PDB file of C-alpha atoms in Angstrom:
ATOM      1  CA  MET A  17      -2.917 -12.225   5.443  1.00 68.00           C
ATOM      2  CA  PRO A  18      -6.240 -10.083   4.190  1.00 86.00           C
ATOM      3  CA  LEU A  19      -9.264 -10.632   4.011  1.00 93.00           C
ATOM      4  CA  MET A  20     -11.394  -9.684   0.517  1.00 95.00           C
ATOM      5  CA  ARG A  21     -14.921  -8.858   1.073  1.00 96.00           C
ATOM      6  CA  GLY A  22     -17.648 -10.904   1.752  1.00 97.00           C
ATOM      7  CA  GLN A  23     -21.431 -10.510   2.486  1.00 98.00           C
ATOM      8  CA  ILE A  24     -24.020  -7.424   4.163  1.00 97.00           C
ATOM      9  CA  LEU A  25     -25.801  -8.968   6.341  1.00 97.00           C
ATOM     10  CA  ARG A  26     -27.638  -6.849   8.724  1.00 97.00           C
ATOM     11  CA  TYR A  27     -28.171  -4.235  11.381  1.00 97.00           C
ATOM     12  CA  ASP A  28     -29.116  -5.558  14.551  1.00 97.00           C
ATOM     13  CA  ALA A  29     -30.502  -2.955  16.442  1.00 95.00           C
ATOM     14  CA  ASP A  30     -30.395  -5.528  20.037  1.00 96.00           C
ATOM     15  CA  ARG A  31     -26.676  -5.927  19.198  1.00 95.00           C
ATOM     16  CA  MET A  32     -26.545  -2.472  18.095  1.00 96.00           C
ATOM     17  CA  ALA A  33     -23.851  -3.418  15.457  1.00 97.00           C
ATOM     18  CA  PHE A  34     -24.012  -3.894  12.132  1.00 98.00           C
ATOM     19  CA  GLU A  35     -23.026  -8.393  10.409  1.00 98.00           C
ATOM     20  CA  PHE A  36     -21.224  -8.388   7.594  1.00 98.00           C
ATOM     21  CA  THR A  37     -19.085 -10.782   6.226  1.00 97.00           C
ATOM     22  CA  MET A  38     -14.880 -11.841   4.402  1.00 97.00           C
ATOM     23  CA  ARG A  39     -13.610 -14.313   3.357  1.00 95.00           C
ATOM     24  CA  ASN A  40      -9.935 -15.493   4.038  1.00 91.00           C
ATOM     25  CA  ASP A  41      -6.781 -16.538   1.808  1.00 89.00           C
ATOM     26  CA  GLU A  42      -8.814 -20.376   1.942  1.00 91.00           C
ATOM     27  CA  GLY A  43     -12.072 -19.385   0.771  1.00 92.00           C
ATOM     28  CA  ARG A  44     -13.781 -19.996   4.223  1.00 92.00           C
ATOM     29  CA  THR A  45     -16.130 -17.200   5.875  1.00 94.00           C
ATOM     30  CA  VAL A  46     -15.126 -15.106   8.817  1.00 94.00           C
ATOM     31  CA  GLN A  47     -18.484 -13.861  10.204  1.00 96.00           C
ATOM     32  CA  CYS A  48     -17.588  -9.822  11.351  1.00 97.00           C
ATOM     33  CA  GLN A  49     -19.226  -7.176  13.120  1.00 97.00           C
ATOM     34  CA  ILE A  50     -19.084  -3.653  13.055  1.00 97.00           C
ATOM     35  CA  SER A  51     -20.428  -1.317  16.671  1.00 97.00           C
ATOM     36  CA  SER A  52     -22.866   1.898  16.107  1.00 97.00           C
ATOM     37  CA  ALA A  53     -20.239   3.857  18.152  1.00 96.00           C
ATOM     38  CA  ALA A  54     -18.156   2.573  15.517  1.00 97.00           C
ATOM     39  CA  MET A  55     -19.699   2.724  12.267  1.00 97.00           C
ATOM     40  CA  ASP A  56     -21.102   6.332  13.872  1.00 96.00           C
ATOM     41  CA  GLU A  57     -16.194   7.427  14.968  1.00 94.00           C
ATOM     42  CA  LEU A  58     -15.829   7.027  11.155  1.00 95.00           C
ATOM     43  CA  ALA A  59     -18.372   8.598  10.265  1.00 95.00           C
ATOM     44  CA  GLY A  60     -17.335  11.923  12.490  1.00 94.00           C
ATOM     45  CA  LYS A  61     -21.334  12.378  13.587  1.00 93.00           C
ATOM     46  CA  ARG A  62     -23.626  10.571  16.393  1.00 92.00           C
ATOM     47  CA  GLY A  63     -26.959   9.482  16.481  1.00 90.00           C
ATOM     48  CA  THR A  64     -27.053   7.260  13.349  1.00 95.00           C
ATOM     49  CA  GLN A  65     -30.835   5.830  12.798  1.00 96.00           C
ATOM     50  CA  PRO A  66     -31.677   2.433  12.562  1.00 95.00           C
ATOM     51  CA  ALA A  67     -33.099   2.545   9.230  1.00 96.00           C
ATOM     52  CA  GLU A  68     -29.709   4.199   7.547  1.00 97.00           C
ATOM     53  CA  ARG A  69     -27.109   1.673   9.529  1.00 97.00           C
ATOM     54  CA  GLU A  70     -26.507   0.219   6.141  1.00 97.00           C
ATOM     55  CA  ALA A  71     -26.455   2.870   3.863  1.00 97.00           C
ATOM     56  CA  GLN A  72     -24.049   4.297   6.590  1.00 97.00           C
ATOM     57  CA  PHE A  73     -21.945   1.497   6.081  1.00 98.00           C
ATOM     58  CA  LEU A  74     -22.068   1.281   2.187  1.00 97.00           C
ATOM     59  CA  SER A  75     -20.270   4.398   2.663  1.00 97.00           C
ATOM     60  CA  LEU A  76     -17.683   3.326   4.514  1.00 97.00           C
ATOM     61  CA  ARG A  77     -17.184   0.359   3.870  1.00 97.00           C
ATOM     62  CA  LYS A  78     -13.403   0.110   2.203  1.00 96.00           C
ATOM     63  CA  THR A  79     -12.077   1.767   5.592  1.00 95.00           C
ATOM     64  CA  ILE A  80     -14.614  -0.881   7.286  1.00 96.00           C
ATOM     65  CA  GLU A  81     -13.138  -3.934   5.648  1.00 96.00           C
ATOM     66  CA  ARG A  82      -9.110  -2.731   6.187  1.00 95.00           C
ATOM     67  CA  ILE A  83      -9.707  -2.546   9.936  1.00 94.00           C
ATOM     68  CA  ALA A  84     -11.325  -5.817  10.299  1.00 94.00           C
ATOM     69  CA  SER A  85      -9.362  -7.618   8.070  1.00 93.00           C
ATOM     70  CA  ASP A  86      -6.027  -6.088  10.304  1.00 91.00           C
ATOM     71  CA  ASN A  87      -8.108  -6.853  13.593  1.00 90.00           C
ATOM     72  CA  PHE A  88      -8.524 -10.380  11.820  1.00 90.00           C
ATOM     73  CA  ASP A  89      -4.238 -10.924  11.094  1.00 84.00           C
ATOM     74  CA  HIS A  90      -4.092  -9.134  14.812  1.00 81.00           C
ATOM     75  CA  ASN A  91      -6.037 -11.485  16.791  1.00 73.00           C
ATOM     76  CA  THR A  92      -7.463 -14.439  15.320  1.00 59.00           C
ATOM     77  CA  ILE A  93      -7.993 -15.749  18.483  1.00 62.00           C
ATOM     78  CA  GLY A  94     -12.083 -15.092  18.281  1.00 64.00           C
ATOM     79  CA  ALA A  95     -15.025 -16.679  15.458  1.00 79.00           C
ATOM     80  CA  VAL A  96     -16.002 -13.300  14.434  1.00 90.00           C
ATOM     81  CA  VAL A  97     -13.955 -10.253  14.396  1.00 93.00           C
ATOM     82  CA  ARG A  98     -15.148  -7.020  16.255  1.00 93.00           C
ATOM     83  CA  ILE A  99     -14.776  -3.414  15.699  1.00 94.00           C
ATOM     84  CA  PHE A 100     -15.489  -1.047  18.536  1.00 94.00           C
ATOM     85  CA  ALA A 101     -15.263   2.244  18.785  1.00 93.00           C
ATOM     86  CA  LYS A 102     -11.361   1.376  20.277  1.00 89.00           C
ATOM     87  CA  HIS A 103     -10.675   0.642  17.013  1.00 84.00           C
ATOM     88  CA  ILE A 104     -11.481   3.790  14.773  1.00 88.00           C
ATOM     89  CA  ARG A 105      -9.464   5.954  17.496  1.00 76.00           C
ATOM     90  CA  SER A 106      -6.320   3.523  17.440  1.00 66.00           C
ATOM     91  CA  ALA A 107      -6.619   2.546  13.789  1.00 62.00           C
ATOM     92  CA  PRO A 108      -5.724   5.696  10.790  1.00 59.00           C
ATOM     93  CA  HIS A 109      -8.860   6.451   8.062  1.00 49.00           C
ATOM     94  CA  SER A 110     -10.396   8.545   6.017  1.00 47.00           C
ATOM     95  CA  ASN A 111     -13.977   9.735   6.448  1.00 47.00           C
ATOM     96  CA  SER A 112     -14.541   9.603   3.397  1.00 44.00           C
ATOM     97  CA  ASP A 113     -14.742   6.490   1.584  1.00 45.00           C
ATOM     98  CA  PRO A 114     -14.765   7.306  -2.481  1.00 41.00           C
ATOM     99  CA  ALA A 115     -13.436   3.492  -3.349  1.00 40.00           C
ATOM    100  CA  ARG A 116     -16.266   1.709  -2.525  1.00 36.00           C
TER     101      ARG A 116
END
């Protein structure tokens, strides 16, 4: 079942991951994270600065949320849905995300 858009939280420089939430079909909050490497893989570039991560997340938000939802559907064991570069390489996506 697809997750729905939640809130943007923050970029955690210690974990090198962007944190956000989504909601399941019961309205419960699902904690999500996407690694810096995964966002750079989606964007097709490397070395994005921490101060630029929120803008990068926003530009890729629709694709990131689709991948998070797919990961949630296929593996709901953990308490946090985590997206790593390996998930990007194996998922169909487009590098542009005009519909945020």
